[in-house]
Coordinates of C-alpha atoms in Angstrom, one line a residue:
X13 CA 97.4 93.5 109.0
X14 CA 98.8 90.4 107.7
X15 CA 98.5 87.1 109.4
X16 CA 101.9 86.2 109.5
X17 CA 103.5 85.0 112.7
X18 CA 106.3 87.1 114.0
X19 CA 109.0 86.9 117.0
X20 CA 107.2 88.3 119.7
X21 CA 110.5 90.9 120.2
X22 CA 108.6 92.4 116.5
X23 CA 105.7 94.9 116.0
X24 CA 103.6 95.1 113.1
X25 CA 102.7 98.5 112.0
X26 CA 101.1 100.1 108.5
X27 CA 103.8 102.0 106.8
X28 CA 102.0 105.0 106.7
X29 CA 102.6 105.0 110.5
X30 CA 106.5 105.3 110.4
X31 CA 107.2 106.8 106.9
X32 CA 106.4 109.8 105.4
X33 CA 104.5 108.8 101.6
X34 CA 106.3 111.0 99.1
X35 CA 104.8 111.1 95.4
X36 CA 106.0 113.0 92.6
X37 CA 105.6 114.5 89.0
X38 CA 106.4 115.4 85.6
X39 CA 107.2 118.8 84.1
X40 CA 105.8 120.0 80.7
X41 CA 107.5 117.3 78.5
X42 CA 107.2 119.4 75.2
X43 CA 109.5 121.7 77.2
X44 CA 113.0 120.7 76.4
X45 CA 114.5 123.1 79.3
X46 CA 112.5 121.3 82.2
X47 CA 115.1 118.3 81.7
X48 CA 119.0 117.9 82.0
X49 CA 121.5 115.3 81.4
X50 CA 121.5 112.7 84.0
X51 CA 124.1 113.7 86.4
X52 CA 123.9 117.5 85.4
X53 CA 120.7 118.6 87.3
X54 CA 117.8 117.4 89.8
X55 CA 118.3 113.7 89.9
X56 CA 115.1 112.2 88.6
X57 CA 113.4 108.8 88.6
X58 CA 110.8 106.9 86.7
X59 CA 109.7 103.4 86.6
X60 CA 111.0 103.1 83.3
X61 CA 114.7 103.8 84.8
X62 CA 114.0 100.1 87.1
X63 CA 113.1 98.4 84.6
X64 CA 115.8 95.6 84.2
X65 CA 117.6 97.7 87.0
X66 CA 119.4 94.9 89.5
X67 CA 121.1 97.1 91.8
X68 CA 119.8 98.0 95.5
X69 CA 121.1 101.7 95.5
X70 CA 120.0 104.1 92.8
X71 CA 122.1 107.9 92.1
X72 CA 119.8 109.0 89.3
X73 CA 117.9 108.2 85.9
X74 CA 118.1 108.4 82.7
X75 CA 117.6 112.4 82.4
X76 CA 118.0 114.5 85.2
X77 CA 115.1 117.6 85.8
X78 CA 116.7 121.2 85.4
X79 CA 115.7 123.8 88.5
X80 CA 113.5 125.3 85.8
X81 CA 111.7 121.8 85.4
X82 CA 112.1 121.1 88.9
X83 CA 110.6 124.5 90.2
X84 CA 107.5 123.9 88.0
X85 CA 106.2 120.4 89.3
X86 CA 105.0 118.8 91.8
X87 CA 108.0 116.1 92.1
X88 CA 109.7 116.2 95.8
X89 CA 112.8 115.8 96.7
X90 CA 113.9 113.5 98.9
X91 CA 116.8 112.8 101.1
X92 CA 119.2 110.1 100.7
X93 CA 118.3 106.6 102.2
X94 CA 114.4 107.0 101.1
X95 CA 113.1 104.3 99.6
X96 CA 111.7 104.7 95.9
X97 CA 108.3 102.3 95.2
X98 CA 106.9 102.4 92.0
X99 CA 103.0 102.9 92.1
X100 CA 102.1 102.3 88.8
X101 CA 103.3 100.5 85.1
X102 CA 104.0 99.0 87.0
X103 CA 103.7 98.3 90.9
X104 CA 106.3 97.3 92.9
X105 CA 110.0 98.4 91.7
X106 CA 112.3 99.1 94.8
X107 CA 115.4 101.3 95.1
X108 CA 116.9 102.9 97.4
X109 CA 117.9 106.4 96.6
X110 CA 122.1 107.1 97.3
X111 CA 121.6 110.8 97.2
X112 CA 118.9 113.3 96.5
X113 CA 116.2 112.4 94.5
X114 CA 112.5 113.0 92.8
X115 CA 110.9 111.0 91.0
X116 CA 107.3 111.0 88.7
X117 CA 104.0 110.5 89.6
X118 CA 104.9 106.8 89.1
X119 CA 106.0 106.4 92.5
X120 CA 104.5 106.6 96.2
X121 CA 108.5 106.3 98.0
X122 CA 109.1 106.7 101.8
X123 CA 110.8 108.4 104.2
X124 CA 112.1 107.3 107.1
X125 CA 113.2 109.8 109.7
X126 CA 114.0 107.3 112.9
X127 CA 115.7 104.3 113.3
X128 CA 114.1 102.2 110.3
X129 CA 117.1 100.6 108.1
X130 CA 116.7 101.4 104.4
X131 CA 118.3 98.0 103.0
X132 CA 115.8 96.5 105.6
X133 CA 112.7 98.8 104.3
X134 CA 114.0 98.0 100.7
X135 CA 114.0 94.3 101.5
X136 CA 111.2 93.8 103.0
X137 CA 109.0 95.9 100.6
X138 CA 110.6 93.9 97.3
X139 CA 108.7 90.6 99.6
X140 CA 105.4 92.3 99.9
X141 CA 105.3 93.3 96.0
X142 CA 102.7 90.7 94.8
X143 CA 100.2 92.0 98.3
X144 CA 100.7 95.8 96.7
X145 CA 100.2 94.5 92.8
X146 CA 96.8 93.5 94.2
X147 CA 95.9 96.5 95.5
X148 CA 96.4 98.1 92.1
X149 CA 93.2 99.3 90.3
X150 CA 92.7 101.0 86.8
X151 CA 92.1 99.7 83.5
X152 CA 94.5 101.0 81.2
X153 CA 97.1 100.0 84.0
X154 CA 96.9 99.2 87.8
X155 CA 97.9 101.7 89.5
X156 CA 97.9 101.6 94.0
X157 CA 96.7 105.3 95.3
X158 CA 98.4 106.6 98.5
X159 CA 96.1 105.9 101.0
X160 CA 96.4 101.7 100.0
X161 CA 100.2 102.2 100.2
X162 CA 100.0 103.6 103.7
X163 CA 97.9 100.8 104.6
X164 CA 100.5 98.2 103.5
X165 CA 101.6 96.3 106.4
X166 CA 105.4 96.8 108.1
X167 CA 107.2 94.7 110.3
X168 CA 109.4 96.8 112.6
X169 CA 112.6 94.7 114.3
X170 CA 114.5 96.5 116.7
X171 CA 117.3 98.5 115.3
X172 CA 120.3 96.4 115.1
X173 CA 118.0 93.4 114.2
X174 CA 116.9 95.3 111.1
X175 CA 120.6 95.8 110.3
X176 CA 121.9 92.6 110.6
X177 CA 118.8 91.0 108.5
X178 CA 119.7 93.1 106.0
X179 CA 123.2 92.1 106.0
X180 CA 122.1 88.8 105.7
X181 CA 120.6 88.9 102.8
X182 CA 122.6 91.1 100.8
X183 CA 125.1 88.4 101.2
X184 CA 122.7 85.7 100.5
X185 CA 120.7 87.4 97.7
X186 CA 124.2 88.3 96.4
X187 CA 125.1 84.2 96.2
X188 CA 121.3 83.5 94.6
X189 CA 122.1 86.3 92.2
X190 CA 125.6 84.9 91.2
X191 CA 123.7 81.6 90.8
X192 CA 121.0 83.1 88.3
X193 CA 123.6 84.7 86.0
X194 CA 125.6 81.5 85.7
X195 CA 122.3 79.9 85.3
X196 CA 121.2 82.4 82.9
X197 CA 124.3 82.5 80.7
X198 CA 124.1 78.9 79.8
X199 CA 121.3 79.1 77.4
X200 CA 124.1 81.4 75.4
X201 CA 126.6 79.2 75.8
X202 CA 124.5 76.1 74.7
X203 CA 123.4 78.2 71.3
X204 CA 127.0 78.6 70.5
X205 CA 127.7 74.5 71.3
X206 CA 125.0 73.7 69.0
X207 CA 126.1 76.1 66.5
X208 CA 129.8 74.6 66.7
X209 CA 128.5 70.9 66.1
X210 CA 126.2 72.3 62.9
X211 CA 129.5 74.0 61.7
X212 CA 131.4 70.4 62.5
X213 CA 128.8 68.5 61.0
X214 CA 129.0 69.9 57.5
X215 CA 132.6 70.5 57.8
X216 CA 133.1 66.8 58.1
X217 CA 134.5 67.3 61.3
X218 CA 132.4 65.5 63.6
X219 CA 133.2 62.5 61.3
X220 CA 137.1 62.4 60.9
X221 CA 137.0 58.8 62.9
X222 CA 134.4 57.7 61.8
X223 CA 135.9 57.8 58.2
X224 CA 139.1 56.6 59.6
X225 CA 137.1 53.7 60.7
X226 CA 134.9 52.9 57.7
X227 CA 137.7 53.8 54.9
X228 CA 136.5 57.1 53.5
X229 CA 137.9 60.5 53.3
X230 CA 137.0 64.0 52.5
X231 CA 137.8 63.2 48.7
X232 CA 134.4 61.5 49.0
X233 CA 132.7 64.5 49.5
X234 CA 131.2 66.7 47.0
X235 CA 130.6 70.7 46.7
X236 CA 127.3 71.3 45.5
X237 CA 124.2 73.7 45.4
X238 CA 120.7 73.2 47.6
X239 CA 119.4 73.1 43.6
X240 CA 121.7 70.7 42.9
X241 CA 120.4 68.1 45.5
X242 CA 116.6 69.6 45.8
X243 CA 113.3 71.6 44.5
X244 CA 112.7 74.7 45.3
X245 CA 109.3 76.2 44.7
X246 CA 107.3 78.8 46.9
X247 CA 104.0 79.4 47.6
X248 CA 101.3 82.7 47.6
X249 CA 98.6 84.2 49.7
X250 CA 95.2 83.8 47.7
X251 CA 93.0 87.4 48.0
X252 CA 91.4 88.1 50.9
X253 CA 88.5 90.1 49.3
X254 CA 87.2 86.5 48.3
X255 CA 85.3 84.4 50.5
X256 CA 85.7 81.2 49.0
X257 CA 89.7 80.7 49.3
X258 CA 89.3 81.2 53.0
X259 CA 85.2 80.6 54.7
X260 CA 85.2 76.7 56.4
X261 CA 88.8 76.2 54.9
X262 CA 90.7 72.7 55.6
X263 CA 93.8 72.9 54.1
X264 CA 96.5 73.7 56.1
X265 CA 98.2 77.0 55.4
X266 CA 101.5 78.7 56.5
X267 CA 103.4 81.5 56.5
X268 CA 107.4 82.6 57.9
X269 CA 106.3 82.4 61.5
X270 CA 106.1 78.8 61.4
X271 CA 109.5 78.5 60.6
X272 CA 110.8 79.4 64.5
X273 CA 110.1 75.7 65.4
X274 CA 112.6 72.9 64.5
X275 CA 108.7 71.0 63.5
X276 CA 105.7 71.9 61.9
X277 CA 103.0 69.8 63.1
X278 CA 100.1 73.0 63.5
X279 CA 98.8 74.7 60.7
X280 CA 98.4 78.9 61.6
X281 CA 95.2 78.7 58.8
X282 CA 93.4 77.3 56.2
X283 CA 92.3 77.9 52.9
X284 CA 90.2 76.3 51.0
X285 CA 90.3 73.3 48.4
X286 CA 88.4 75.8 46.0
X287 CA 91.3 78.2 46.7
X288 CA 94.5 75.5 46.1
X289 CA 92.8 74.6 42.4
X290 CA 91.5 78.2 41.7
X291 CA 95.2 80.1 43.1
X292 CA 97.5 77.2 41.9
X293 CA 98.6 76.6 45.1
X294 CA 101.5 74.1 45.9
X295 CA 100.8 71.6 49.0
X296 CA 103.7 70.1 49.9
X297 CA 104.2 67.0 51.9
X298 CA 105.7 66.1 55.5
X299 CA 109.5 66.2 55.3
X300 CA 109.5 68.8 53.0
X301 CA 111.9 72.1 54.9
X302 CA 110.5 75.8 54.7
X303 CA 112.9 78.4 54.7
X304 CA 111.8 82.0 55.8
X305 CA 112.5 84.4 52.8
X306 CA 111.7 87.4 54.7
X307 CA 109.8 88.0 57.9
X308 CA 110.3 90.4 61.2
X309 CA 113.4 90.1 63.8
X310 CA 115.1 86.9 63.2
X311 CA 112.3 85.1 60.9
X312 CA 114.5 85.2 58.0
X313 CA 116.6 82.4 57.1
X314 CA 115.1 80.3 59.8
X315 CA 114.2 76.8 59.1
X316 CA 111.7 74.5 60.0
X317 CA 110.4 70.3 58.5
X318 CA 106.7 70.0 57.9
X319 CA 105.4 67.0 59.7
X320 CA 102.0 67.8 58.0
X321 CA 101.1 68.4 54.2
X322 CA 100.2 72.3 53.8
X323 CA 100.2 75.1 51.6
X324 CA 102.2 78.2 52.1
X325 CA 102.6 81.9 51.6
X326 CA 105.2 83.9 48.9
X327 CA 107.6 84.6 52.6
X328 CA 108.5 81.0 52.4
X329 CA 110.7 78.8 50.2
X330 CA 110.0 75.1 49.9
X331 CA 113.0 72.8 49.8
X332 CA 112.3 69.3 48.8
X333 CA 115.1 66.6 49.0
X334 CA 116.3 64.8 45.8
X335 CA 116.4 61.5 47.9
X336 CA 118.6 59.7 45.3
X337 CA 121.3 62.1 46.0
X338 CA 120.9 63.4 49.3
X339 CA 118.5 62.2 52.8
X340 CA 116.6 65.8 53.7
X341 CA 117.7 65.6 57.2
X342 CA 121.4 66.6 56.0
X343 CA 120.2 69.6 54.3
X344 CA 118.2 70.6 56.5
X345 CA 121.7 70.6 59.0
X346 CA 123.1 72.5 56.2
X347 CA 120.3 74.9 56.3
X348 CA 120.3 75.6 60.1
X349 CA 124.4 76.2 59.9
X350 CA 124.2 78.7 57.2
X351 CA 121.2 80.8 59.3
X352 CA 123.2 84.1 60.0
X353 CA 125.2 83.7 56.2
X354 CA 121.9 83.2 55.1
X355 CA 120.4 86.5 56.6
X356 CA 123.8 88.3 55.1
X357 CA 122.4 87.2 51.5
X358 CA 119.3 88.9 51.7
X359 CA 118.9 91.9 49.7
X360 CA 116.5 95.1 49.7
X361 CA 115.6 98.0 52.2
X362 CA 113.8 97.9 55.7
X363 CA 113.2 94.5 55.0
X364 CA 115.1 93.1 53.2
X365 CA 114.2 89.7 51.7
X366 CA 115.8 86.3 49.7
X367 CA 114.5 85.1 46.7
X368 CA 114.6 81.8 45.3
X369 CA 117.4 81.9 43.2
X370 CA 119.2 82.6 46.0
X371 CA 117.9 79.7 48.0
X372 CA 119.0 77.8 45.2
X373 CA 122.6 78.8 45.2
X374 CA 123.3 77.8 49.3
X375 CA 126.4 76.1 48.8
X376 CA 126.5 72.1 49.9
X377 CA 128.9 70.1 50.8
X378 CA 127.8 66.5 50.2
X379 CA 129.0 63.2 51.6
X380 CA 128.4 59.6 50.7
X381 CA 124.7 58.8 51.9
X382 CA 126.1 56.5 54.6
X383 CA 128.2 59.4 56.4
X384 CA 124.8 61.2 55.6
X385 CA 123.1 59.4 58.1
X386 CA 125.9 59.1 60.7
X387 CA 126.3 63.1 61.0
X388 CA 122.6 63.1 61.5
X389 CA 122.5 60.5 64.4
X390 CA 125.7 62.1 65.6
X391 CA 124.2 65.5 65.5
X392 CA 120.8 64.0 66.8
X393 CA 122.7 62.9 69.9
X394 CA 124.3 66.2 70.5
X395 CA 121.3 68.1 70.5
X396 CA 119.5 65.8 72.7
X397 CA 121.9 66.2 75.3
X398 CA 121.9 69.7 74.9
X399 CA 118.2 69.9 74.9
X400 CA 118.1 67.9 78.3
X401 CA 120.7 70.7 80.0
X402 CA 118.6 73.3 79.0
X403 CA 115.5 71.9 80.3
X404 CA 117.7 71.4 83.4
X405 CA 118.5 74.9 83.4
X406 CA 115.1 76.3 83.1
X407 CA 114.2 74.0 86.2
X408 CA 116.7 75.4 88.4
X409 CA 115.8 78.8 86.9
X410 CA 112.3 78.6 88.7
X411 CA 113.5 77.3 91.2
X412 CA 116.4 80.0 91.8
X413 CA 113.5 82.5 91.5
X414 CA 111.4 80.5 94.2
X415 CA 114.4 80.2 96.2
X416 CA 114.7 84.4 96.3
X417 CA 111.2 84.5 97.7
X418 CA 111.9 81.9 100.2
X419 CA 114.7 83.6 101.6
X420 CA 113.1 86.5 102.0
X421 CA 110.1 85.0 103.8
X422 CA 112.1 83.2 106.5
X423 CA 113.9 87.0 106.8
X424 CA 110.5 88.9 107.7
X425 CA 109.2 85.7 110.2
X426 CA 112.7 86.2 112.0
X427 CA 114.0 83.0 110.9
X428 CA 117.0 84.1 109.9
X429 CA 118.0 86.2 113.5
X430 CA 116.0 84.1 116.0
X431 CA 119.8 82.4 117.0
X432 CA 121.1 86.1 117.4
X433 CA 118.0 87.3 119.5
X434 CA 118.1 84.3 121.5
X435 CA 121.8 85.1 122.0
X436 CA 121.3 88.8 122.5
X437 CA 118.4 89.4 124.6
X438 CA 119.8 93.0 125.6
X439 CA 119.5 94.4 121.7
X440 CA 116.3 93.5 121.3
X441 CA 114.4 94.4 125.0
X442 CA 113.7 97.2 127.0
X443 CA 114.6 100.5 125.5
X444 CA 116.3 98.5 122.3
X445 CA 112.7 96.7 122.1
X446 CA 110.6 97.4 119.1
X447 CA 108.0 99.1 121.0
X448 CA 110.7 101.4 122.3
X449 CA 111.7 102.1 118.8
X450 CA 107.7 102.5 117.5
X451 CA 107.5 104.8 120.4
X452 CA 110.3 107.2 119.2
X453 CA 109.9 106.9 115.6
X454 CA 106.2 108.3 116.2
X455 CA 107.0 110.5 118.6
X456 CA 110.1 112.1 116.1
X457 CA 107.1 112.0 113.4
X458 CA 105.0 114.3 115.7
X459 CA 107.4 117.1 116.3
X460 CA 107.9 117.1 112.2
X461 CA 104.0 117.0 112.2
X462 CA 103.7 120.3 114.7
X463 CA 107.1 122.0 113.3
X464 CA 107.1 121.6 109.8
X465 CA 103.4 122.0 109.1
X466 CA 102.3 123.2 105.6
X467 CA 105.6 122.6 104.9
X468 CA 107.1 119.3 102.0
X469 CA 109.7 117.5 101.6
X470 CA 110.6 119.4 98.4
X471 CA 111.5 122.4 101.2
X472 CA 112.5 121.0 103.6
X473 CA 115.4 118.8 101.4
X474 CA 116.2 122.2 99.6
X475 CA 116.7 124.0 102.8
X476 CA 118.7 121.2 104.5
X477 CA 121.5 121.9 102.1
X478 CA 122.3 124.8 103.9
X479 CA 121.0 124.5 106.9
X480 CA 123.6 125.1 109.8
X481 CA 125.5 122.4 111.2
X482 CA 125.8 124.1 114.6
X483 CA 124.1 121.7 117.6
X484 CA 124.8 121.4 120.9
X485 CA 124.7 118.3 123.8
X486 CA 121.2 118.3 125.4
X487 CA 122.8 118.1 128.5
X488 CA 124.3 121.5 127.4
X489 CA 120.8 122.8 125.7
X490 CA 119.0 121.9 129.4
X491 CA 121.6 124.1 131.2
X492 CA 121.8 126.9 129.3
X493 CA 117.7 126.9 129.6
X494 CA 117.8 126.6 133.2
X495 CA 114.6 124.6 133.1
X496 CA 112.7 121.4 132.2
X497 CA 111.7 121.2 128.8
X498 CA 109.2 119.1 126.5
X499 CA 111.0 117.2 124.0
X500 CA 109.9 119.6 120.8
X501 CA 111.2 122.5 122.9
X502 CA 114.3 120.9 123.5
X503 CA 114.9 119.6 119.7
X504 CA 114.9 124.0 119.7
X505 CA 117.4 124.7 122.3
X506 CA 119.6 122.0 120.7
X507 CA 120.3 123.8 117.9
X508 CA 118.4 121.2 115.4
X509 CA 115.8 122.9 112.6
X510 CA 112.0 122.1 112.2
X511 CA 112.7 120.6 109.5
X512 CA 116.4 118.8 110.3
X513 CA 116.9 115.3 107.9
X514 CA 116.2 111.7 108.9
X515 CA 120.0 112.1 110.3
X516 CA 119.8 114.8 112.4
X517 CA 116.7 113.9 114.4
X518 CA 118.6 110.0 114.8
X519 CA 122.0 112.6 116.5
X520 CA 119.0 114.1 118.4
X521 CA 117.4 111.1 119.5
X522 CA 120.8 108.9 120.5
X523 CA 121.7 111.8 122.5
X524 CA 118.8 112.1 124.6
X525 CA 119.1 108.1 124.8
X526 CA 123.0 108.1 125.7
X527 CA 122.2 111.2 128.5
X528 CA 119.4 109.1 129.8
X529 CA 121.6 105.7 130.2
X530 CA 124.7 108.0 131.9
X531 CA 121.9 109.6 134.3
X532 CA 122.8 113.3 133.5
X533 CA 119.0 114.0 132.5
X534 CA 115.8 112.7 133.7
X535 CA 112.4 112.3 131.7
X536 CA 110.2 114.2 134.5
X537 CA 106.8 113.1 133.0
X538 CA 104.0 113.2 129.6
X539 CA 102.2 115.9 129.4
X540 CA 98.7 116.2 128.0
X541 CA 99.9 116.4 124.7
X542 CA 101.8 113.4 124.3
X543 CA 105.4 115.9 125.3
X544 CA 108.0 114.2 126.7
X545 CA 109.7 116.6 129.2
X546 CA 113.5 116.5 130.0
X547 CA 115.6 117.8 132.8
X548 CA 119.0 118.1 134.1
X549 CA 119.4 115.0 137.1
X550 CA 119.5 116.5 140.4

């Protein structure tokens, strides 16, 4: 058990003591029968369907089973309210299922049949994820095996606390979540900002007063080419096969991936001097911009300013500023605006790349040197202060996610109810007490235990569909028995199954609890067994 300190009102229990441990499986997957379209068939789960999932309650996954596909695995299904747990690739995603539901052998989910809230259960298992990650063994992934999940430990509130702690936190969770996607659309909304001051920049936009000001005007300006105002070479990759370009190299070497980084100051590798005379390789000089030519994702068109002199491969195109017409730093603005016009210029198949020629033929706009360096500073400024919100954003980010973990710690140490328990000392004592509520949620898993042996859930949830509906009042069941009877006898003469759901045992057991509070029956006494035995008050 843990080491935490709880209210003294709370127990601490393993989960394996008050849930049942459900697993699942996978039919043939090379059989296209076995599966259905979500919502058509046996609703289905894998980890794969919480990944990125945000919501507490969960109808189905991506692809339903068929009865076919169903019938032919080992996958359970389970009754609405259990609470899915991935097992494995990985540990620790939580859902709560909002109707009946299997899953893959990815999961080890529970089943509670008494008195133990779901959103509560769901809660509290999402706080313990990092205790059942480290349980997880394997190589190829980590994977936690049943008997470690029914080890994990499970604090076990009484009833209404369990309910109103979950109410609390989908409230407060819901306000930290609200938080994090404000939080998390800013980094979008700051690309677009910089993206507008780029597009202002080279307009001549962001300058309009300051021309006012110093007597110039967009006359001044002048359309030109990038090989108008600058050189643009490229370099190559010397051969592998040979030793000498690359053994003890020291001359800094790059390719497209550098170009992700508004700075070069790293090389990625070296070649040799031997291979810069031998390959007629190019080293360019700090200041001078590499544009990606073609690379994965978003490589192309990306930009980047050596601070270091180094070589480069055939992906990259090397501008170098004419600085009697133009200061680098403006094309390089230039360069960064036209990023997604660009990528449009490329030409080719599944990767389709520029060439030099086009590089060259990026159109320019060019202003007097001295409004040059203003749209630089201006521009400078600008990102700065953007740069400084976003830092500010990813601080509050961890601590938003810090904040989530936090919450739910003071939650399961009854921070968050210990005003309502002082305040309610009836809901959470005597027969409301936790032990109370241990007591019958072990005492409803043995007469599942003794009735429903060699029997599964899979069965048991198929049969409960139409199972008959048709109980009676213990108070009624006792009478028409004319006898005392042990509690699984009585469960009988209620009308309930041996294998009733999680919400017909809770009718059954608040029934029993309401006759016993209103003195119609009487528990006479515990037999041997453990039994419980109930009869009519006298």
């Amino acid at each position: 058990m843990s080491e935490r300190v709880l209210p003294e009102e709370w127990v601490e229990v393993s989960v394996g003591e008050i849930a049942e441990v459900v697993s699942g499986g996978t039919p043939k997957a090379g059989e296209p029968d076995n599966f259905k379209e979500a919502g058509k068939g046996v609703p289905w789960l894998t980890p794969a369907d919480l990944s990125g999932y945000g919501k507490k309650g969960i109808a189905h996954g991506a692809r339903d089973l068929s009865e076919k596909g169903y019938a032919s695995c080992s996958a359970k299904l389970m009754p609405a309210g259990s609470v899915l747990f991935s097992s494995r690739a990985p540990i620790g995603y939580v859902a709560v299922a909002e109707n009946e539901i299997c899953t893959n052998q990815g999961f080890k989910s529970f089943v509670f049949r008494v008195r133990v809230d779901s959103s509560f259960a769901y809660y509290y298992l999402r706080s313990i994820r990092g205790l059942a990650e480290s349980l997880g063994t394997g190589t190829t992934f980590k994977e936690v095996s049943g008997a470690k999940i029914k080890s994990l430990p499970f604090v076990l509130p009484p009833y209404e606390e369990q309910r109103l702690i979950a109410d609390k936190l989908d409230e407060l969770l819901a306000q930290v979540n609200n938080l994090k996607a404000r939080l998390d659309a800013i980094p979008a909304i700051l690309k677009r900002f910089r993206q507008s001051v780029l597009a202002a920049a080279v307009s001549g936009r962001l300058t309009e007063e300051w021309r006012d000001e110093h007597g110039s005007c967009l006359g001044n300006w002048e359309l030109l080419t990038i090989g108008d105002v600058s050189t643009v070479a490229t370099g190559k990759t010397p051969s592998r096969k040979e030793p000498k370009y690359w053994k003890d190299g020291d001359v800094p070497w790059l390719t497209s991936a550098s170009t992700g980084v508004i700075y070069t100051d790293a090389p990625e590798q070296f070649v040799t001097q031997f291979a810069v005379d031998d390959c007629s390789l190019k080293v360019f000089e700090p200041g001078t911009l590499l544009l990606a030519m073609y690379g994965e994702g978003k490589t192309r068109g990306q930009v980047t300013e050596l601070r270091l002199s180094a070589t480069c491969n055939q992906a990259c195109a090397a501008v170098i500023a004419d600085d009697a017409k133009i200061l680098r730093g403006y094309i390089k603005l230039r360069l960064l605006e036209n990023y997604e016009e660009t990528r449009k210029s490329a030409a080719g198949g599944a990767q389709p790349n520029l060439n030099l020629n086009k590089v060259r033929a990026i159109s320019i706009n060019v202003p007097p040197k001295s409004e040059q360096a203003e749209i630089i500073n201006r521009v400078d400024q600008l990102f700065a202060f953007a740069d400084q919100i976003e830092q500010q954003v990813a601080n509050a980010q961890v601590r938003i996610d810090k904040l989530t973990q936090s919450i739910l710690a003071k939650a399961f140490r009854g921070e968050l109810t210990a005003e309502w328990r002082s305040a309610n000392p009836q809901q959470v004592s005597g027969s409301s007490s936790a032990e109370s509520l241990l007591k019958r949620i072990k005492e409803g898993r043995e007469v599942l235990v003794k009735q429903s042996k060699n029997r599964n859930v899979s069965k048991s949830c198929k049969e409960d569909r139409s199972m008959s509906n048709k109980t009676i009042k213990v108070v009624e069941a006792l009478r028409e028995a004319g006898k005392p009877l042990s509690g699984q006898d009585l469960l009988a003469a209620a009308g309930y199954p041996s294998d009733a759901s999680a919400e017909k045992l809770e009718q059954f057991f608040l029934d029993i609890r309401e006759s016993l509070s209103a003195q119609e029956i009487v528990m006479t006494r515990r037999d041997e067994k453990g039994q419980d035995w109930f009869s009519l008050t006298e």
